[in-house]
Short mmCIF file of C-alpha atoms in Angstrom, two decimals:
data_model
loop_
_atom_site.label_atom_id
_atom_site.label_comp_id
_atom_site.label_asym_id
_atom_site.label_seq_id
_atom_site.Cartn_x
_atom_site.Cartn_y
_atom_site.Cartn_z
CA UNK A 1 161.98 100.04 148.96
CA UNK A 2 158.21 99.66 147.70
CA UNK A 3 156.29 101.01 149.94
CA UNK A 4 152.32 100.16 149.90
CA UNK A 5 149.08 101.51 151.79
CA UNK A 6 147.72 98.24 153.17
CA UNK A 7 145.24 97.49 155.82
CA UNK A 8 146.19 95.55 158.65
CA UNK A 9 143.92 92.87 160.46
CA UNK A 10 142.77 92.71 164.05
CA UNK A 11 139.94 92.15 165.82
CA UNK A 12 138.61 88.63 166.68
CA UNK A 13 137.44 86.03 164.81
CA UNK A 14 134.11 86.66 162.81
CA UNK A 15 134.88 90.27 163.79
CA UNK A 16 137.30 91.87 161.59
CA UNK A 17 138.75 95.61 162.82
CA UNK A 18 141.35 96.84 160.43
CA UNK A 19 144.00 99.72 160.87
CA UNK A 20 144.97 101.47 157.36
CA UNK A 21 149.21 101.54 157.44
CA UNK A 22 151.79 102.40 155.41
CA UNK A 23 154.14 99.75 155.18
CA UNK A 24 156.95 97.79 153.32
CA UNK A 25 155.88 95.61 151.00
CA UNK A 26 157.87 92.91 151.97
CA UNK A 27 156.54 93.05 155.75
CA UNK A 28 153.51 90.30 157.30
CA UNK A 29 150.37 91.76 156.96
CA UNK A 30 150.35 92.19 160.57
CA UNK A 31 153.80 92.84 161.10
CA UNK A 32 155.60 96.06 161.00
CA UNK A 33 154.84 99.43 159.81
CA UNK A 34 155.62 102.91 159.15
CA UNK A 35 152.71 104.68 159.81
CA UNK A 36 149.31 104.54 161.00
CA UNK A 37 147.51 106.24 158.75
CA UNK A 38 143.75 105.40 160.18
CA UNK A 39 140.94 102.44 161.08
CA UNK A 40 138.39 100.63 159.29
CA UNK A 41 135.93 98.87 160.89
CA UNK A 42 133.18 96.64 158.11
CA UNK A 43 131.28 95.35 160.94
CA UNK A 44 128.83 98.66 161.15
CA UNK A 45 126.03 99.88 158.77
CA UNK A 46 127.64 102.01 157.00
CA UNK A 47 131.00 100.88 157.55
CA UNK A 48 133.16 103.39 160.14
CA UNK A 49 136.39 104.74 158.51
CA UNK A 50 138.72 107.27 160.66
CA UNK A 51 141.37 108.21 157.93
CA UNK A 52 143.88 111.22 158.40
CA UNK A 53 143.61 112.36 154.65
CA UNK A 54 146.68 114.65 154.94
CA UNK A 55 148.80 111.62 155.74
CA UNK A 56 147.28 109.61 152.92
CA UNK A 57 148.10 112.13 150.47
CA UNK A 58 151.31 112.71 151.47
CA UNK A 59 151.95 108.96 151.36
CA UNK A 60 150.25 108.83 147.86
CA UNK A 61 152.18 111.56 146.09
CA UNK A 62 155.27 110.28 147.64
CA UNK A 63 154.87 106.71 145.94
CA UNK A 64 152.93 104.88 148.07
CA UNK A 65 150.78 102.02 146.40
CA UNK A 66 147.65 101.51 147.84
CA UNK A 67 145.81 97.41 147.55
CA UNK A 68 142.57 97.63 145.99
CA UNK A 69 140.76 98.09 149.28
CA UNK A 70 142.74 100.15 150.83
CA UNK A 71 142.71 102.52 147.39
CA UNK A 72 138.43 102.18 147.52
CA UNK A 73 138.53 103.11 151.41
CA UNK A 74 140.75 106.64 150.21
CA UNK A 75 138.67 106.82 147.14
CA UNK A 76 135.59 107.10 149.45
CA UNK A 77 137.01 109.00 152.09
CA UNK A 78 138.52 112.09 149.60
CA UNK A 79 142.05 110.78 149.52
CA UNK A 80 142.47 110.20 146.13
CA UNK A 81 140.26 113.18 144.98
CA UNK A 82 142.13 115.55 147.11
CA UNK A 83 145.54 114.30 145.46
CA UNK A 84 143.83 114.97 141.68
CA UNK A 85 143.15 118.51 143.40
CA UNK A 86 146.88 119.22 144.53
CA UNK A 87 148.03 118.26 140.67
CA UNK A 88 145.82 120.37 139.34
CA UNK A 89 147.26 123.30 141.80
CA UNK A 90 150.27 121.78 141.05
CA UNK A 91 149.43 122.44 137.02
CA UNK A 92 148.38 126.25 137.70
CA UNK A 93 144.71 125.23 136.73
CA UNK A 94 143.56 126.34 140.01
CA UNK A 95 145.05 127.98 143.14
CA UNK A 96 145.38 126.47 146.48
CA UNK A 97 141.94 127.87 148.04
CA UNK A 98 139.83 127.03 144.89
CA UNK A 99 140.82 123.38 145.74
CA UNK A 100 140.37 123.49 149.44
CA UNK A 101 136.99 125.00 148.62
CA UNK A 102 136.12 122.06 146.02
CA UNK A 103 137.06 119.34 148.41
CA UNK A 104 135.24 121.11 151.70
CA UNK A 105 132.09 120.72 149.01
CA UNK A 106 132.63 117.40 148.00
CA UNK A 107 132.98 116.21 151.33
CA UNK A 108 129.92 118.53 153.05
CA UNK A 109 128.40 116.03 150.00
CA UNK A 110 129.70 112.87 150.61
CA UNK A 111 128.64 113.38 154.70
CA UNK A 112 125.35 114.22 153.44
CA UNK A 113 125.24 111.02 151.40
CA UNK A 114 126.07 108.92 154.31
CA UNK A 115 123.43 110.70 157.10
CA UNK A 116 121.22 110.09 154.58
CA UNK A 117 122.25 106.00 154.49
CA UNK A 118 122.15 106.43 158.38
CA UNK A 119 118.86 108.03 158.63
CA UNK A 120 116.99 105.80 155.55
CA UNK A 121 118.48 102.80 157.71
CA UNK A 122 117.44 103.91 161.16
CA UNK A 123 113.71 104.86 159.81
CA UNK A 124 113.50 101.23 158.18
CA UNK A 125 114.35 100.04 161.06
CA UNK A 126 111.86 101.79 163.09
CA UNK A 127 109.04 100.82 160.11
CA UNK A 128 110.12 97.04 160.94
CA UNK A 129 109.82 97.22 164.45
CA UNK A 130 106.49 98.95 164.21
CA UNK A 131 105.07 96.44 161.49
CA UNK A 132 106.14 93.59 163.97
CA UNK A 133 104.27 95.35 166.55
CA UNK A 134 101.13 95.70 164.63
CA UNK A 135 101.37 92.37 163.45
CA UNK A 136 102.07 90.77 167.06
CA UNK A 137 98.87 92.81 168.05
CA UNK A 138 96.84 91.78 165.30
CA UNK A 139 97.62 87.88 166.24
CA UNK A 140 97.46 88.30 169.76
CA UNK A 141 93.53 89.91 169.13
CA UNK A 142 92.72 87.14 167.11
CA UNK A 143 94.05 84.56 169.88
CA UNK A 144 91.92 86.93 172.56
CA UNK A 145 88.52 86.51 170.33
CA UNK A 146 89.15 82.75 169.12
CA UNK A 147 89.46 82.43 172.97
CA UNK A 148 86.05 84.32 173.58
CA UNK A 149 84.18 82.77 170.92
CA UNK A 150 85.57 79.63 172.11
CA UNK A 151 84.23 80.43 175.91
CA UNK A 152 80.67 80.94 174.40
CA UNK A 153 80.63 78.05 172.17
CA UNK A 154 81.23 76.16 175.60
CA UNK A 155 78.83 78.17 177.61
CA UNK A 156 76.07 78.21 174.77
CA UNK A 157 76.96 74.08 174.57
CA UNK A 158 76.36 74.10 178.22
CA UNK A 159 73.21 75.71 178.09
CA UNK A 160 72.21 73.40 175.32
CA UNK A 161 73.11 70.19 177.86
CA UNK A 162 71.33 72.00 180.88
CA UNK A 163 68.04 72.73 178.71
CA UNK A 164 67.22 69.48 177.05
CA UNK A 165 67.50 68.15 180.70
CA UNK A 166 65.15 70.62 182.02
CA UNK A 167 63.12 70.32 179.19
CA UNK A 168 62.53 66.90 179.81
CA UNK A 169 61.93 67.05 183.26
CA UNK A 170 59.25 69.45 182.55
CA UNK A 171 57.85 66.77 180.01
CA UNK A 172 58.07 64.37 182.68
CA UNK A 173 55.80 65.76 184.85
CA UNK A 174 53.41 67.36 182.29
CA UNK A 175 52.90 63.40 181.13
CA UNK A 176 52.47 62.11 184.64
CA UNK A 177 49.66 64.36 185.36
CA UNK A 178 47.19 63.58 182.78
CA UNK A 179 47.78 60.07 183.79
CA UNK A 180 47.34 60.41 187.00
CA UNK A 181 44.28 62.51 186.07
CA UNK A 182 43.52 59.84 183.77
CA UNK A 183 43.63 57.09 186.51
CA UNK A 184 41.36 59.06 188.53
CA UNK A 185 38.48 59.70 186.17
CA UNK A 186 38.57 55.70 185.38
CA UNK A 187 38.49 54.59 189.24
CA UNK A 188 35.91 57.45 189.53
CA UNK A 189 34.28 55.10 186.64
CA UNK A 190 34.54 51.89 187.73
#
């Protein structure tokens, strides 16, 4: 019996959630397995992956076949490396503890990698929202003083519309004096 390491779809549609199972080759995708080995879920930034390694290498050094995604989710999570580290116990290259010790370091690495995705993403996404803010603030002062400037044009053209008036009024009566002045001295004449 060929036995693979597959994942296995669920989730809804536009939202994949995937469980990582051993299972016959010859079984539906979604159908039956032998073991549950973990869950992947792509939908997050970085993507979430809950794999029991121990499992996985057992599965892998007993024959299992992993697809190509389901060999690059163990590749990422230490899987694979932790199998090349058994071999090489296995080889008398190393002892047991020297490769526990190797793959505690290479994951205390690989978690350090990925906080440091998590954090680079989170502070970019704290720079965006703070660049929108400044930006929304910037337009929102520019709308406040086009409305001011706006408001004094229409006061200033106000003034302008009350003055002439005045002004002319003034004229009016400055005018009618010396005529009336005018008409005196020449009755005053006559």
């Amino acid at each position: 019996m060929s036995v693979k390491i597959r994942l296995q779809r669920h989730g809804s549609k536009g939202k994949p959630f995937f469980h990582i199972v051993v299972a016959d080759a010859r079984a539906r995708r979604d159908g039956r397995f032998i073991e549950k080995l973990g869950t992947y879920n792509p939908i997050t930034n970085p993507a979430t992956i809950d794999l029991n390694v121990d499992s996985a290498v057992k599965w892998l050094n007993n024959g299992a076949q992993p697809t190509d995604t389901a060999r690059a989710i163990l590749s990422y999570k230490g899987a694979l490396y932790k199998k090349h580290l058994q071999g090489g116990v296995a080889k008398g290259a190393f002892d047991e503890a020297e490769a526990e010790k190797r793959f505690a370091a290479w994951v205390d690495a690989k978690d350090a990698k990925v906080q440091g995705k998590v954090e680079g993403l989170s502070t970019a996404k704290s720079d965006a929202k703070k660049a929108a803010l400044e930006a929304e603030a910037k337009v929102n002062q520019a709308r406040i003083d086009a409305a001011a400037k706006a408001e004094a044009d229409a006061k200033a053209a106000e003034e302008a519309a009350n003055a002439p008036a005045e002004e002319i009024a003034t004229e009016e009566t400055a005018t009618e004096e010396p005529t009336a002045e005018a008409e005196g001295t020449e009755e005053t004449q006559a």
